[in-house]
Amino acid sequence: MTQLRKTIAVLPGDGIGPEVTNAAVQLLKDCAAAFGHHFEFREYPFGGNAIDSCGEPLPAATLAGCRSSDGVLLGAIGGPKWESLPFGTRPEAGLLGLRKQMNLYINLRPIRLRPALRAISPLRPERLGDSDFEIVRELAGDIYFGEHKITDEKASDLAEYSVPEIERVARYAFERAAARKRHVTSIDKANVLASSTLWRNTVTALSREYPGIALDHQYVDNASMQILLRPTQFDVILTGNMFGDILSDEAAALAGSIGLIPSLSRGDKGQPALYEPIHGSAPTLAGKDVACPLGAIFSAALMLRESFGLETESQWIEDAIDRVLDRGYRTADIAEPGARSVPGSVFTAKIREQLRAAPAAGGRSGSTA
Ligand code: IPM
Ligand code: MG
């Protein structure tokens, strides 16, 4: 039995961020109690609330806390209150700064459909099939981090990639595919963009090191159509920062709600990774106890699996969620038309009930770490 001690930095953020991270932390505490782990949670201001309390979206103490943690759990940031601030000082700048400062160059967004929720997908079942794919998005380069220039008359944003930046994220995609259906689809705009041409050439050259993995390429415009027409063709999608941002929202829609999708952001092995739902801060829902906590809870489960090697614990949480969904409980955004929904806090309580109903077998850990 491996009992782990881990420090988790919690960045609740803005809007519904605090509600959903609170739900995830409750479940992580249940997990620690059931399996005999010790998780220490340290909370830090980040995003809009940090602008209000500390004058900047990413205070130095928050960054230091994240860097010295074993994993970071983030809610969501931003809101109308901070939208009129000058470019580069908004909550979003804090998020980009955190990604850059923590060297989080890989972003993984698993698009997995929950069996009980297939009916909320906007795609017809025959198209949806058994869709299950992962998006590997480069997170520290591209037009996001190239030079941004703006005057009253003119503006420009520079999209840049270097071979090492492409290789390090592409390696991760090939490794993910090796543990799945051994298929990588690299998405770019190589018919127009120089940065995409380098991307395609680099990924193609690297693929020779992974002879067992099938690689194909799609232009991003075609890919956005293919995701809707035939999502079952994808196993691991590999793409740059900008296209990954857009395609991951589109892909999340397949699952029925962006509120369901977790993410992992990481850099080199051994460095702390960051976990967050891919949804935003949804200011209009905040404080009403209607937000779906599943994106944050799946993110916590992903942290257990990917950062701490706790496969059994992660599965224990995901199974409890599926049982709650099987019993018909929904929050508003994942309720089928006409179905009854419960407040977010009730939904979380139902999951905790299921965790108690299926106690960890003898408190034994599935850790391989
Ligand atoms: C995301 C978000 C962020 C991004 C925003 C909030 C800066 O949309 O994580 O997908 O564009 O990367
Ligand atoms: Mg986005």
mmCIF file of N, CA and C in Angstrom, residues 105-233:
data_model
loop_
_atom_site.group_PDB
_atom_site.id
_atom_site.type_symbol
_atom_site.label_atom_id
_atom_site.label_comp_id
_atom_site.label_asym_id
_atom_site.label_seq_id
_atom_site.Cartn_x
_atom_site.Cartn_y
_atom_site.Cartn_z
ATOM 1 N N TYR A 105 3.922 23.509 -21.670
ATOM 2 C CA TYR A 105 3.855 23.577 -23.130
ATOM 3 C C TYR A 105 2.966 22.510 -23.750
ATOM 4 N N ILE A 106 2.456 21.610 -22.921
ATOM 5 C CA ILE A 106 1.543 20.575 -23.414
ATOM 6 C C ILE A 106 0.174 20.771 -22.764
ATOM 7 N N ASN A 107 -0.866 20.723 -23.564
ATOM 8 C CA ASN A 107 -2.221 20.776 -23.008
ATOM 9 C C ASN A 107 -3.004 19.582 -23.550
ATOM 10 N N LEU A 108 -3.515 18.770 -22.647
ATOM 11 C CA LEU A 108 -4.269 17.575 -23.028
ATOM 12 C C LEU A 108 -5.735 17.772 -22.683
ATOM 13 N N ARG A 109 -6.601 17.579 -23.673
ATOM 14 C CA ARG A 109 -8.041 17.712 -23.445
ATOM 15 C C ARG A 109 -8.729 16.435 -23.934
ATOM 16 N N PRO A 110 -9.045 15.545 -23.013
ATOM 17 C CA PRO A 110 -9.684 14.273 -23.419
ATOM 18 C C PRO A 110 -11.164 14.497 -23.726
ATOM 19 N N ILE A 111 -11.587 14.060 -24.888
ATOM 20 C CA ILE A 111 -13.002 14.174 -25.265
ATOM 21 C C ILE A 111 -13.612 12.787 -25.125
ATOM 22 N N ARG A 112 -14.113 12.545 -23.916
ATOM 23 C CA ARG A 112 -14.681 11.221 -23.621
ATOM 24 C C ARG A 112 -16.146 11.392 -23.301
ATOM 25 N N LEU A 113 -16.979 10.603 -23.949
ATOM 26 C CA LEU A 113 -18.411 10.727 -23.706
ATOM 27 C C LEU A 113 -18.788 9.854 -22.530
ATOM 28 N N ARG A 114 -19.595 10.379 -21.638
ATOM 29 C CA ARG A 114 -20.090 9.537 -20.543
ATOM 30 C C ARG A 114 -21.295 8.755 -21.085
ATOM 31 N N PRO A 115 -21.344 7.449 -20.845
ATOM 32 C CA PRO A 115 -22.434 6.633 -21.427
ATOM 33 C C PRO A 115 -23.820 7.213 -21.150
ATOM 34 N N ALA A 116 -24.053 7.682 -19.935
ATOM 35 C CA ALA A 116 -25.400 8.152 -19.587
ATOM 36 C C ALA A 116 -25.743 9.483 -20.245
ATOM 37 N N LEU A 117 -24.745 10.145 -20.806
ATOM 38 C CA LEU A 117 -24.984 11.490 -21.342
ATOM 39 C C LEU A 117 -24.978 11.541 -22.865
ATOM 40 N N ARG A 118 -25.031 10.387 -23.503
ATOM 41 C CA ARG A 118 -24.937 10.399 -24.964
ATOM 42 C C ARG A 118 -26.072 11.190 -25.593
ATOM 43 N N ALA A 119 -27.225 11.210 -24.911
ATOM 44 C CA ALA A 119 -28.390 11.881 -25.488
ATOM 45 C C ALA A 119 -28.235 13.403 -25.527
ATOM 46 N N ILE A 120 -27.304 13.953 -24.754
ATOM 47 C CA ILE A 120 -27.182 15.421 -24.792
ATOM 48 C C ILE A 120 -26.207 15.884 -25.875
ATOM 49 N N SER A 121 -25.571 14.964 -26.554
ATOM 50 C CA SER A 121 -24.704 15.372 -27.660
ATOM 51 C C SER A 121 -25.566 15.930 -28.788
ATOM 52 N N PRO A 122 -25.121 17.012 -29.414
ATOM 53 C CA PRO A 122 -25.888 17.546 -30.548
ATOM 54 C C PRO A 122 -25.769 16.670 -31.806
ATOM 55 N N LEU A 123 -24.844 15.706 -31.793
ATOM 56 C CA LEU A 123 -24.704 14.832 -32.968
ATOM 57 C C LEU A 123 -25.635 13.636 -32.857
ATOM 58 N N ARG A 124 -26.126 13.212 -34.011
ATOM 59 C CA ARG A 124 -26.955 11.997 -34.020
ATOM 60 C C ARG A 124 -26.104 10.806 -33.611
ATOM 61 N N PRO A 125 -26.712 9.840 -32.900
ATOM 62 C CA PRO A 125 -25.948 8.707 -32.373
ATOM 63 C C PRO A 125 -25.146 7.981 -33.442
ATOM 64 N N GLU A 126 -25.678 7.875 -34.664
ATOM 65 C CA GLU A 126 -24.954 7.125 -35.690
ATOM 66 C C GLU A 126 -23.689 7.858 -36.138
ATOM 67 N N ARG A 127 -23.673 9.166 -35.995
ATOM 68 C CA ARG A 127 -22.442 9.906 -36.306
ATOM 69 C C ARG A 127 -21.488 9.895 -35.121
ATOM 70 N N LEU A 128 -22.057 10.017 -33.954
ATOM 71 C CA LEU A 128 -21.257 10.085 -32.729
ATOM 72 C C LEU A 128 -20.505 8.779 -32.496
ATOM 73 N N GLY A 129 -21.179 7.664 -32.812
ATOM 74 C CA GLY A 129 -20.569 6.348 -32.662
ATOM 75 C C GLY A 129 -19.951 6.199 -31.283
ATOM 76 N N ASP A 130 -18.765 5.599 -31.249
ATOM 77 C CA ASP A 130 -18.088 5.450 -29.962
ATOM 78 C C ASP A 130 -16.923 6.449 -29.878
ATOM 79 N N SER A 131 -17.156 7.649 -30.327
ATOM 80 C CA SER A 131 -16.134 8.707 -30.326
ATOM 81 C C SER A 131 -15.429 8.796 -28.985
ATOM 82 N N ASP A 132 -14.120 8.825 -29.026
ATOM 83 C CA ASP A 132 -13.306 8.932 -27.815
ATOM 84 C C ASP A 132 -11.921 9.346 -28.305
ATOM 85 N N PHE A 133 -11.608 10.608 -28.154
ATOM 86 C CA PHE A 133 -10.301 11.043 -28.627
ATOM 87 C C PHE A 133 -9.706 12.071 -27.681
ATOM 88 N N GLU A 134 -8.439 12.370 -27.901
ATOM 89 C CA GLU A 134 -7.733 13.327 -27.053
ATOM 90 C C GLU A 134 -7.141 14.420 -27.925
ATOM 91 N N ILE A 135 -7.249 15.636 -27.456
ATOM 92 C CA ILE A 135 -6.605 16.741 -28.167
ATOM 93 C C ILE A 135 -5.335 17.107 -27.411
ATOM 94 N N VAL A 136 -4.209 17.065 -28.114
ATOM 95 C CA VAL A 136 -2.943 17.535 -27.552
ATOM 96 C C VAL A 136 -2.655 18.884 -28.205
ATOM 97 N N ARG A 137 -2.780 19.915 -27.415
ATOM 98 C CA ARG A 137 -2.624 21.298 -27.892
ATOM 99 C C ARG A 137 -1.299 21.860 -27.391
ATOM 100 N N GLU A 138 -0.504 22.400 -28.280
ATOM 101 C CA GLU A 138 0.715 23.102 -27.846
ATOM 102 C C GLU A 138 0.259 24.331 -27.067
ATOM 103 N N LEU A 139 0.931 24.643 -25.979
ATOM 104 C CA LEU A 139 0.367 25.667 -25.077
ATOM 105 C C LEU A 139 1.285 26.853 -24.784
ATOM 106 N N ALA A 140 2.497 26.848 -25.277
ATOM 107 C CA ALA A 140 3.421 27.913 -24.854
ATOM 108 C C ALA A 140 3.991 28.713 -26.021
ATOM 109 N N GLY A 141 3.449 28.509 -27.225
ATOM 110 C CA GLY A 141 3.988 29.248 -28.371
ATOM 111 C C GLY A 141 2.880 29.761 -29.267
ATOM 112 N N ASP A 142 3.200 29.892 -30.563
ATOM 113 C CA ASP A 142 2.226 30.284 -31.588
ATOM 114 C C ASP A 142 1.846 31.759 -31.448
ATOM 115 N N ILE A 143 0.769 32.108 -32.055
ATOM 116 C CA ILE A 143 0.302 33.504 -32.105
ATOM 117 C C ILE A 143 -0.038 34.035 -30.706
ATOM 118 N N TYR A 144 -0.242 33.129 -29.759
ATOM 119 C CA TYR A 144 -0.511 33.552 -28.381
ATOM 120 C C TYR A 144 0.680 34.290 -27.783
ATOM 121 N N PHE A 145 1.884 33.808 -28.114
ATOM 122 C CA PHE A 145 3.058 34.332 -27.407
ATOM 123 C C PHE A 145 4.019 35.093 -28.312
ATOM 124 N N GLY A 146 3.693 35.196 -29.622
ATOM 125 C CA GLY A 146 4.496 36.048 -30.492
ATOM 126 C C GLY A 146 4.225 37.508 -30.153
ATOM 127 N N GLU A 147 4.968 38.402 -30.789
ATOM 128 C CA GLU A 147 4.812 39.825 -30.468
ATOM 129 C C GLU A 147 3.418 40.328 -30.869
ATOM 130 N N HIS A 148 2.791 41.040 -29.942
ATOM 131 C CA HIS A 148 1.495 41.669 -30.236
ATOM 132 C C HIS A 148 1.730 43.173 -30.370
ATOM 133 N N LYS A 149 1.284 43.760 -31.471
ATOM 134 C CA LYS A 149 1.467 45.206 -31.645
ATOM 135 C C LYS A 149 0.115 45.830 -31.952
ATOM 136 N N ILE A 150 -0.116 46.983 -31.348
ATOM 137 C CA ILE A 150 -1.382 47.658 -31.659
ATOM 138 C C ILE A 150 -1.206 49.174 -31.583
ATOM 139 N N THR A 151 -1.691 49.854 -32.609
ATOM 140 C CA THR A 151 -1.835 51.309 -32.564
ATOM 141 C C THR A 151 -3.312 51.571 -32.862
ATOM 142 N N ASP A 152 -3.693 52.823 -32.942
ATOM 143 C CA ASP A 152 -5.089 53.126 -33.272
ATOM 144 C C ASP A 152 -5.435 52.683 -34.688
ATOM 145 N N GLU A 153 -4.421 52.573 -35.518
ATOM 146 C CA GLU A 153 -4.633 52.334 -36.946
ATOM 147 C C GLU A 153 -4.386 50.896 -37.379
ATOM 148 N N LYS A 154 -3.523 50.203 -36.645
ATOM 149 C CA LYS A 154 -3.016 48.941 -37.154
ATOM 150 C C LYS A 154 -2.688 47.999 -35.996
ATOM 151 N N ALA A 155 -2.833 46.719 -36.231
ATOM 152 C CA ALA A 155 -2.452 45.761 -35.190
ATOM 153 C C ALA A 155 -1.889 44.513 -35.836
ATOM 154 N N SER A 156 -1.005 43.811 -35.141
ATOM 155 C CA SER A 156 -0.500 42.551 -35.670
ATOM 156 C C SER A 156 -0.138 41.612 -34.527
ATOM 157 N N ASP A 157 -0.197 40.317 -34.826
ATOM 158 C CA ASP A 157 0.166 39.275 -33.872
ATOM 159 C C ASP A 157 1.039 38.283 -34.609
ATOM 160 N N LEU A 158 2.139 37.941 -34.010
ATOM 161 C CA LEU A 158 3.120 37.112 -34.702
ATOM 162 C C LEU A 158 2.966 35.638 -34.299
ATOM 163 N N ALA A 159 2.774 34.772 -35.298
ATOM 164 C CA ALA A 159 2.681 33.327 -35.038
ATOM 165 C C ALA A 159 4.049 32.704 -35.290
ATOM 166 N N GLU A 160 4.673 32.172 -34.256
ATOM 167 C CA GLU A 160 6.023 31.626 -34.395
ATOM 168 C C GLU A 160 6.088 30.226 -33.807
ATOM 169 N N TYR A 161 6.814 29.333 -34.476
ATOM 170 C CA TYR A 161 7.148 28.039 -33.900
ATOM 171 C C TYR A 161 8.580 27.680 -34.262
ATOM 172 N N SER A 162 9.252 27.001 -33.341
ATOM 173 C CA SER A 162 10.588 26.492 -33.640
ATOM 174 C C SER A 162 10.522 24.967 -33.626
ATOM 175 N N VAL A 163 11.502 24.322 -34.236
ATOM 176 C CA VAL A 163 11.515 22.856 -34.295
ATOM 177 C C VAL A 163 11.448 22.235 -32.887
ATOM 178 N N PRO A 164 12.284 22.662 -31.924
ATOM 179 C CA PRO A 164 12.199 22.027 -30.592
ATOM 180 C C PRO A 164 10.832 22.203 -29.933
ATOM 181 N N GLU A 165 10.207 23.360 -30.155
ATOM 182 C CA GLU A 165 8.873 23.582 -29.563
ATOM 183 C C GLU A 165 7.851 22.612 -30.147
ATOM 184 N N ILE A 166 7.982 22.345 -31.430
ATOM 185 C CA ILE A 166 7.032 21.419 -32.073
ATOM 186 C C ILE A 166 7.343 19.980 -31.641
ATOM 187 N N GLU A 167 8.640 19.649 -31.619
ATOM 188 C CA GLU A 167 9.016 18.267 -31.294
ATOM 189 C C GLU A 167 8.573 17.851 -29.897
ATOM 190 N N ARG A 168 8.738 18.721 -28.915
ATOM 191 C CA ARG A 168 8.462 18.295 -27.536
ATOM 192 C C ARG A 168 6.982 17.994 -27.322
ATOM 193 N N VAL A 169 6.113 18.763 -27.968
ATOM 194 C CA VAL A 169 4.680 18.475 -27.795
ATOM 195 C C VAL A 169 4.268 17.301 -28.691
ATOM 196 N N ALA A 170 4.911 17.191 -29.862
ATOM 197 C CA ALA A 170 4.571 16.091 -30.769
ATOM 198 C C ALA A 170 4.958 14.742 -30.147
ATOM 199 N N ARG A 171 6.104 14.727 -29.444
ATOM 200 C CA ARG A 171 6.509 13.480 -28.773
ATOM 201 C C ARG A 171 5.426 13.004 -27.810
ATOM 202 N N TYR A 172 4.894 13.973 -27.076
ATOM 203 C CA TYR A 172 3.847 13.633 -26.113
ATOM 204 C C TYR A 172 2.635 13.018 -26.835
ATOM 205 N N ALA A 173 2.260 13.622 -27.968
ATOM 206 C CA ALA A 173 1.111 13.104 -28.719
ATOM 207 C C ALA A 173 1.371 11.676 -29.205
ATOM 208 N N PHE A 174 2.577 11.430 -29.703
ATOM 209 C CA PHE A 174 2.900 10.070 -30.160
ATOM 210 C C PHE A 174 2.867 9.090 -28.986
ATOM 211 N N GLU A 175 3.366 9.537 -27.830
ATOM 212 C CA GLU A 175 3.349 8.635 -26.668
ATOM 213 C C GLU A 175 1.928 8.352 -26.196
ATOM 214 N N ARG A 176 1.070 9.361 -26.201
ATOM 215 C CA ARG A 176 -0.334 9.121 -25.833
ATOM 216 C C ARG A 176 -0.946 8.111 -26.805
ATOM 217 N N ALA A 177 -0.680 8.326 -28.100
ATOM 218 C CA ALA A 177 -1.275 7.448 -29.115
ATOM 219 C C ALA A 177 -0.785 6.010 -28.940
ATOM 220 N N ALA A 178 0.473 5.857 -28.509
ATOM 221 C CA ALA A 178 1.038 4.515 -28.332
ATOM 222 C C ALA A 178 0.246 3.728 -27.298
ATOM 223 N N ALA A 179 -0.353 4.433 -26.331
ATOM 224 C CA ALA A 179 -1.136 3.766 -25.288
ATOM 225 C C ALA A 179 -2.621 3.701 -25.650
ATOM 226 N N ARG A 180 -2.956 4.165 -26.846
ATOM 227 C CA ARG A 180 -4.360 4.169 -27.268
ATOM 228 C C ARG A 180 -4.500 3.400 -28.582
ATOM 229 N N LYS A 181 -5.059 4.080 -29.603
ATOM 230 C CA LYS A 181 -5.311 3.385 -30.869
ATOM 231 C C LYS A 181 -4.217 3.629 -31.900
ATOM 232 N N ARG A 182 -3.102 4.149 -31.468
ATOM 233 C CA ARG A 182 -1.896 4.295 -32.291
ATOM 234 C C ARG A 182 -2.117 5.100 -33.563
ATOM 235 N N HIS A 183 -2.791 6.237 -33.376
ATOM 236 C CA HIS A 183 -3.104 7.086 -34.539
ATOM 237 C C HIS A 183 -3.038 8.558 -34.125
ATOM 238 N N VAL A 184 -2.182 9.314 -34.793
ATOM 239 C CA VAL A 184 -2.095 10.761 -34.546
ATOM 240 C C VAL A 184 -2.575 11.505 -35.787
ATOM 241 N N THR A 185 -3.480 12.460 -35.580
ATOM 242 C CA THR A 185 -3.857 13.379 -36.655
ATOM 243 C C THR A 185 -3.295 14.748 -36.305
ATOM 244 N N SER A 186 -2.363 15.224 -37.108
ATOM 245 C CA SER A 186 -1.771 16.536 -36.868
ATOM 246 C C SER A 186 -2.534 17.578 -37.679
ATOM 247 N N ILE A 187 -2.910 18.653 -37.031
ATOM 248 C CA ILE A 187 -3.780 19.647 -37.678
ATOM 249 C C ILE A 187 -3.048 20.983 -37.801
ATOM 250 N N ASP A 188 -3.046 21.534 -39.010
ATOM 251 C CA ASP A 188 -2.315 22.777 -39.260
ATOM 252 C C ASP A 188 -2.986 23.541 -40.390
ATOM 253 N N LYS A 189 -2.324 24.561 -40.859
ATOM 254 C CA LYS A 189 -2.784 25.319 -42.031
ATOM 255 C C LYS A 189 -1.573 25.517 -42.938
ATOM 256 N N ALA A 190 -0.964 24.360 -43.273
ATOM 257 C CA ALA A 190 0.305 24.386 -44.006
ATOM 258 C C ALA A 190 0.145 24.851 -45.448
ATOM 259 N N ASN A 191 -1.088 24.947 -45.927
ATOM 260 C CA ASN A 191 -1.277 25.469 -47.285
ATOM 261 C C ASN A 191 -1.186 26.999 -47.324
ATOM 262 N N VAL A 192 -1.136 27.624 -46.139
ATOM 263 C CA VAL A 192 -1.093 29.089 -46.093
ATOM 264 C C VAL A 192 0.024 29.621 -45.191
ATOM 265 N N LEU A 193 0.235 28.975 -44.037
ATOM 266 C CA LEU A 193 1.112 29.569 -43.017
ATOM 267 C C LEU A 193 2.494 28.920 -42.990
ATOM 268 N N ALA A 194 3.524 29.758 -42.859
ATOM 269 C CA ALA A 194 4.895 29.263 -42.745
ATOM 270 C C ALA A 194 5.066 28.476 -41.443
ATOM 271 N N SER A 195 4.497 28.990 -40.353
ATOM 272 C CA SER A 195 4.647 28.292 -39.067
ATOM 273 C C SER A 195 4.020 26.894 -39.147
ATOM 274 N N SER A 196 2.942 26.767 -39.918
ATOM 275 C CA SER A 196 2.302 25.459 -40.103
ATOM 276 C C SER A 196 3.122 24.542 -41.006
ATOM 277 N N THR A 197 3.829 25.140 -41.963
ATOM 278 C CA THR A 197 4.681 24.328 -42.846
ATOM 279 C C THR A 197 5.802 23.691 -42.025
ATOM 280 N N LEU A 198 6.398 24.504 -41.140
ATOM 281 C CA LEU A 198 7.437 23.960 -40.258
ATOM 282 C C LEU A 198 6.840 22.890 -39.342
ATOM 283 N N TRP A 199 5.646 23.168 -38.867
ATOM 284 C CA TRP A 199 4.936 22.225 -37.992
ATOM 285 C C TRP A 199 4.795 20.869 -38.688
ATOM 286 N N ARG A 200 4.276 20.899 -39.921
ATOM 287 C CA ARG A 200 4.003 19.656 -40.637
ATOM 288 C C ARG A 200 5.304 18.898 -40.938
ATOM 289 N N ASN A 201 6.315 19.635 -41.384
ATOM 290 C CA ASN A 201 7.596 18.988 -41.697
ATOM 291 C C ASN A 201 8.218 18.359 -40.453
ATOM 292 N N THR A 202 8.135 19.076 -39.347
ATOM 293 C CA THR A 202 8.753 18.599 -38.106
ATOM 294 C C THR A 202 8.031 17.354 -37.580
ATOM 295 N N VAL A 203 6.711 17.400 -37.607
ATOM 296 C CA VAL A 203 5.934 16.255 -37.107
ATOM 297 C C VAL A 203 6.179 15.033 -38.005
ATOM 298 N N THR A 204 6.225 15.273 -39.305
ATOM 299 C CA THR A 204 6.467 14.170 -40.243
ATOM 300 C C THR A 204 7.839 13.539 -39.995
ATOM 301 N N ALA A 205 8.861 14.390 -39.832
ATOM 302 C CA ALA A 205 10.215 13.867 -39.593
ATOM 303 C C ALA A 205 10.260 13.082 -38.286
ATOM 304 N N LEU A 206 9.638 13.619 -37.253
ATOM 305 C CA LEU A 206 9.657 12.960 -35.945
ATOM 306 C C LEU A 206 8.933 11.616 -35.980
ATOM 307 N N SER A 207 7.913 11.517 -36.825
ATOM 308 C CA SER A 207 7.087 10.301 -36.848
ATOM 309 C C SER A 207 7.923 9.070 -37.219
ATOM 310 N N ARG A 208 9.081 9.279 -37.841
ATOM 311 C CA ARG A 208 9.940 8.127 -38.188
ATOM 312 C C ARG A 208 10.448 7.426 -36.933
ATOM 313 N N GLU A 209 10.480 8.151 -35.825
ATOM 314 C CA GLU A 209 10.873 7.523 -34.550
ATOM 315 C C GLU A 209 9.736 6.700 -33.943
ATOM 316 N N TYR A 210 8.548 6.820 -34.525
ATOM 317 C CA TYR A 210 7.382 6.105 -33.974
ATOM 318 C C TYR A 210 6.733 5.284 -35.087
ATOM 319 N N PRO A 211 7.437 4.261 -35.564
ATOM 320 C CA PRO A 211 6.948 3.520 -36.727
ATOM 321 C C PRO A 211 5.609 2.814 -36.478
ATOM 322 N N GLY A 212 5.288 2.542 -35.229
ATOM 323 C CA GLY A 212 4.038 1.832 -34.950
ATOM 324 C C GLY A 212 2.827 2.749 -34.891
ATOM 325 N N ILE A 213 3.047 4.042 -35.052
ATOM 326 C CA ILE A 213 1.929 4.987 -34.932
ATOM 327 C C ILE A 213 1.601 5.552 -36.311
ATOM 328 N N ALA A 214 0.327 5.450 -36.685
ATOM 329 C CA ALA A 214 -0.097 6.034 -37.965
ATOM 330 C C ALA A 214 -0.226 7.545 -37.799
ATOM 331 N N LEU A 215 0.325 8.278 -38.756
ATOM 332 C CA LEU A 215 0.221 9.743 -38.718
ATOM 333 C C LEU A 215 -0.497 10.214 -39.965
ATOM 334 N N ASP A 216 -1.492 11.069 -39.758
ATOM 335 C CA ASP A 216 -1.987 11.799 -40.929
ATOM 336 C C ASP A 216 -2.133 13.269 -40.581
ATOM 337 N N HIS A 217 -2.329 14.069 -41.621
ATOM 338 C CA HIS A 217 -2.392 15.520 -41.461
ATOM 339 C C HIS A 217 -3.720 16.021 -42.003
ATOM 340 N N GLN A 218 -4.268 17.022 -41.343
ATOM 341 C CA GLN A 218 -5.456 17.690 -41.897
ATOM 342 C C GLN A 218 -5.269 19.202 -41.774
ATOM 343 N N TYR A 219 -5.804 19.928 -42.742
ATOM 344 C CA TYR A 219 -5.881 21.376 -42.598
ATOM 345 C C TYR A 219 -6.981 21.695 -41.587
ATOM 346 N N VAL A 220 -6.770 22.770 -40.872
ATOM 347 C CA VAL A 220 -7.662 23.054 -39.748
ATOM 348 C C VAL A 220 -9.107 23.300 -40.186
ATOM 349 N N ASP A 221 -9.294 23.878 -41.352
ATOM 350 C CA ASP A 221 -10.680 24.112 -41.794
ATOM 351 C C ASP A 221 -11.387 22.781 -42.046
ATOM 352 N N ASN A 222 -10.677 21.870 -42.711
ATOM 353 C CA ASN A 222 -11.246 20.537 -42.934
ATOM 354 C C ASN A 222 -11.454 19.811 -41.593
ATOM 355 N N ALA A 223 -10.470 19.935 -40.702
ATOM 356 C CA ALA A 223 -10.569 19.232 -39.411
ATOM 357 C C ALA A 223 -11.795 19.684 -38.630
ATOM 358 N N SER A 224 -12.095 20.972 -38.694
ATOM 359 C CA SER A 224 -13.248 21.462 -37.922
ATOM 360 C C SER A 224 -14.532 20.846 -38.474
ATOM 361 N N MET A 225 -14.535 20.541 -39.769
ATOM 362 C CA MET A 225 -15.683 19.870 -40.374
ATOM 363 C C MET A 225 -15.677 18.373 -40.020
ATOM 364 N N GLN A 226 -14.486 17.748 -40.091
ATOM 365 C CA GLN A 226 -14.400 16.313 -39.810
ATOM 366 C C GLN A 226 -14.844 15.979 -38.374
ATOM 367 N N ILE A 227 -14.559 16.886 -37.431
ATOM 368 C CA ILE A 227 -14.942 16.642 -36.032
ATOM 369 C C ILE A 227 -16.458 16.479 -35.908
ATOM 370 N N LEU A 228 -17.180 17.188 -36.752
ATOM 371 C CA LEU A 228 -18.646 17.079 -36.719
ATOM 372 C C LEU A 228 -19.173 15.954 -37.602
ATOM 373 N N LEU A 229 -18.479 15.708 -38.716
ATOM 374 C CA LEU A 229 -18.989 14.713 -39.659
ATOM 375 C C LEU A 229 -18.644 13.292 -39.230
ATOM 376 N N ARG A 230 -17.381 13.110 -38.791
ATOM 377 C CA ARG A 230 -16.932 11.739 -38.509
ATOM 378 C C ARG A 230 -15.938 11.746 -37.348
ATOM 379 N N PRO A 231 -16.431 12.060 -36.148
ATOM 380 C CA PRO A 231 -15.515 12.188 -35.003
ATOM 381 C C PRO A 231 -14.830 10.870 -34.629
ATOM 382 N N THR A 232 -15.407 9.750 -35.053
ATOM 383 C CA THR A 232 -14.815 8.455 -34.687
ATOM 384 C C THR A 232 -13.478 8.206 -35.375
ATOM 385 N N GLN A 233 -13.124 9.025 -36.383
ATOM 386 C CA GLN A 233 -11.843 8.807 -37.082
ATOM 387 C C GLN A 233 -10.655 9.233 -36.227
#
